[in-house]
C-alpha positions as a printed Julia matrix, in Angstrom:
228×3 Matrix{Float64}:
  89.66  -36.24   82.39
  86.34  -38.44   81.71
  84.93  -41.92   82.14
  86.28  -44.13   85.05
  89.19  -42.92   86.63
  92.3   -45.1    87.22
  91.69  -45.68   90.92
  88.35  -46.51   90.26
  89.22  -49.23   87.71
  91.98  -50.89   89.82
  88.8   -50.98   92.76
  86.56  -52.83   90.64
  89.34  -55.24   89.25
  90.29  -56.16   92.85
  86.55  -56.52   94.45
  84.59  -59.78   93.54
  81.17  -58.8    91.59
  79.35  -61.18   93.63
  80.34  -61.19   97.11
  81.31  -57.46   96.67
  84.93  -57.89   98.51
  88.16  -57.23   98.31
  90.06  -60.54   96.55
  93.57  -58.75   97.5
  95.45  -57.38  100.41
  93.32  -53.98  101.24
  96.87  -52.33  102.16
  98.36  -53.12   98.47
  94.97  -51.83   96.89
  94.84  -48.54   99.2
  98.53  -47.84   98.24
  97.78  -48.73   94.36
  94.84  -46.54   94.16
  96.7   -43.79   96.18
  99.53  -44.07   93.24
  96.48  -44.42   90.13
  95.13  -40.89   91.72
  98.91  -39.79   91.19
  99.48  -41.15   87.49
  96.16  -39.55   86.55
  97.06  -36.15   87.46
 100.44  -36.46   85.67
  98.97  -37.75   82.64
  96.47  -34.93   82.87
  99.42  -32.45   83.08
  98.75  -31.44   86.4
 101.65  -32.53   88.59
 105.31  -33.13   87.76
 108.3   -34.48   89.56
 110.68  -31.38   90.45
 113.55  -30.87   92.62
 113.07  -34.27   94.6
 109.36  -33.76   94.82
 105.65  -33.86   93.12
 104.54  -30.41   92.66
 101.29  -28.84   90.74
 102.17  -27.25   87.55
  98.56  -26.52   86.6
  96.14  -25.8    89.39
  93.02  -25.93   86.62
  90.48  -28.6    87.93
  90.19  -31.99   85.99
  86.28  -32.28   86.45
  87.04  -35.54   88.96
  86.06  -34.97   92.32
  88.54  -37.43   93.89
  91.59  -36.2    91.64
  90.75  -32.75   91.84
  90.77  -32.96   95.78
  94.31  -34.86   95.74
  95.24  -31.68   93.63
  94.26  -28.92   96.08
  95.86  -31.25   98.59
  99.18  -31.37   97.11
  99.27  -27.59   96.04
  98.65  -26.75   99.38
 100.82  -28.55  101.25
 104.77  -28.14  101.69
 106.42  -30.66   98.96
 106.5   -34.42   99.46
 108.16  -36.96   97.57
 106.25  -39.6    95.36
 106.89  -42.15   97.96
 105.48  -39.68  100.6
 102.49  -39.05   98.62
 101.68  -42.59   98.18
 101.57  -43.08  101.94
  99.91  -40.04  102.67
  96.74  -40.13  100.21
  95.72  -43.77  101.02
  93.87  -43.11  104.01
  90.12  -43.19  103.53
  90.63  -43.03   99.73
  88.9   -46.63   99.29
  85.84  -45.29  101.08
  85.59  -42.24   99.1
  85.79  -44.2    95.96
  83.42  -47.15   96.97
  81.23  -43.88   97.9
  81.55  -42.13   94.29
  81.16  -45.75   92.61
  77.73  -46.24   94.71
  76.64  -42.93   94.15
  77.01  -43.47   89.98
  75.18  -46.79   90.06
  78.66  -49.07   89.57
  78.77  -50.92   92.52
  75.85  -51.13   95.49
  76.46  -51.28   99.25
  75.35  -54.0   100.76
  75.05  -53.48  104.7
  75.4   -56.88  106.89
  75.67  -57.93  110.67
  77.88  -60.57  111.8
  77.95  -62.32  115.21
  75.1   -59.94  115.9
  76.27  -56.6   116.37
  79.52  -56.06  113.59
  78.25  -54.17  111.09
  80.06  -54.77  107.78
  79.73  -53.4   104.22
  79.9   -55.46  100.84
  79.97  -53.91   97.47
  78.62  -56.32   94.97
  78.47  -55.02   91.23
  75.52  -53.45   89.9
  76.39  -52.12   86.5
  78.87  -54.87   84.72
  79.53  -53.12   81.84
  82.01  -50.93   83.56
  84.31  -53.67   84.59
  83.75  -55.44   81.57
  84.93  -52.11   79.38
  88.35  -52.03   81.92
  88.73  -56.0    81.05
  88.12  -56.06   77.94
  91.08  -53.39   77.29
  93.18  -55.37   79.51
  92.57  -58.73   77.31
  93.57  -56.83   74.29
  96.65  -54.94   75.7
  97.74  -58.56   77.02
  97.02  -60.32   73.3
  97.71  -57.91   70.38
 101.52  -57.56   70.89
 100.73  -53.84   70.4
 101.42  -50.73   72.85
  98.15  -49.51   73.97
  96.6   -46.13   75.09
  98.52  -44.41   77.37
  95.88  -44.72   80.05
  95.5   -48.57   79.35
  98.99  -48.48   79.92
  99.38  -46.97   83.35
  96.58  -49.33   84.06
  98.34  -52.54   83.21
 101.78  -50.87   84.8
  99.74  -50.65   88.33
  98.36  -53.86   87.5
 101.86  -55.22   87.17
 103.08  -53.64   90.44
 100.29  -54.78   92.5
 100.53  -58.14   91.08
  96.84  -58.37   90.44
  96.94  -61.53   87.9
  95.05  -63.58   89.88
  92.38  -60.37   89.43
  92.11  -60.72   86.03
  91.23  -64.71   86.29
  94.68  -65.75   85.66
  96.73  -68.38   87.51
  99.9   -70.4    87.1
 101.9   -70.1    83.36
  99.31  -67.92   82.34
  99.72  -65.63   85.21
 103.29  -65.55   84.7
 102.65  -65.27   80.95
 100.6   -62.15   81.59
 103.11  -60.59   83.91
 105.9   -60.11   81.69
 103.56  -59.11   79.03
 102.32  -56.42   81.69
 105.83  -55.34   82.58
 106.68  -55.36   78.51
 103.58  -52.72   78.26
 104.99  -50.36   81.31
 108.61  -50.61   79.64
 107.17  -49.57   76.49
 105.31  -46.64   77.8
 107.66  -45.31   79.77
 106.33  -46.32   83.13
 108.47  -49.17   84.51
 110.37  -47.18   87.49
 113.2   -46.18   85.48
 113.61  -42.72   84.76
 115.59  -41.4    82.34
 116.72  -37.46   82.81
 116.42  -36.43   79.61
 112.67  -38.02   78.97
 109.44  -36.02   78.9
 108.39  -34.44   82.34
 105.65  -36.59   82.65
 107.34  -40.06   82.0
 109.49  -39.52   84.7
 106.76  -38.38   87.35
 104.55  -41.71   86.42
 108.03  -43.73   87.0
 109.06  -42.25   90.08
 105.33  -42.94   91.53
 105.43  -46.55   90.31
 108.53  -47.17   91.58
 107.55  -45.39   95.13
 104.45  -47.87   94.93
 106.36  -51.03   94.18
 108.75  -50.24   97.64
 105.29  -49.33   99.82
 103.84  -52.81   98.84
 107.18  -54.62   99.15
 107.43  -53.22  102.65
 103.66  -54.01  103.45
 103.48  -57.43  102.59
 107.12  -57.94  104.24
 108.93  -58.45  101.17
 112.42  -58.24  100.87
 114.32  -56.08   98.27
 116.1   -58.0    95.61
 119.8   -58.36   95.67
 121.49  -55.52   93.39
């Protein structure tokens, strides 16, 4: 596994480049990043869905510290469902990812004091080229009409579930069109949350994580499930 991880890509999209603050509900972002790490491990062939739970099928490190820490955690603990792992992994994940991005010079940590005693941190962008590449890939996926590469399709699926169209600078009819295209990409890649028992081991693993993420986000934001 090389380059920028899916969870890092989500965070960079969700944080304003100048203010260094999240532009979406943090609970949604935390859940999304937890799911992103699981998706990353499934794409790398390290975890898979079996007998109702996610299990490690290849314990070999990926070379990405956060993903490898999650891989070791899954291997060491008793089996848990995709939904359980999405919830269990979200705590503290954002701080670890921000620390990693700061260490690599992608964002910078700006500490400020509010009301004279409350310490807050902002994370404005330091290297804009990383996020620019992420946005270019998504823009190409939205406009080309072709199915993008697997990782970009996974990112597009996570963006769709988290309703992050505004983070792409899209509102109104443009956001609705983008939402439909993102859902098309998710379905075309087999990541939409609909699982076929005849499918490969990777797609059901990712689809179930995506389904668990959608349910968790709806519950966190007080959304009622659709009828039927």
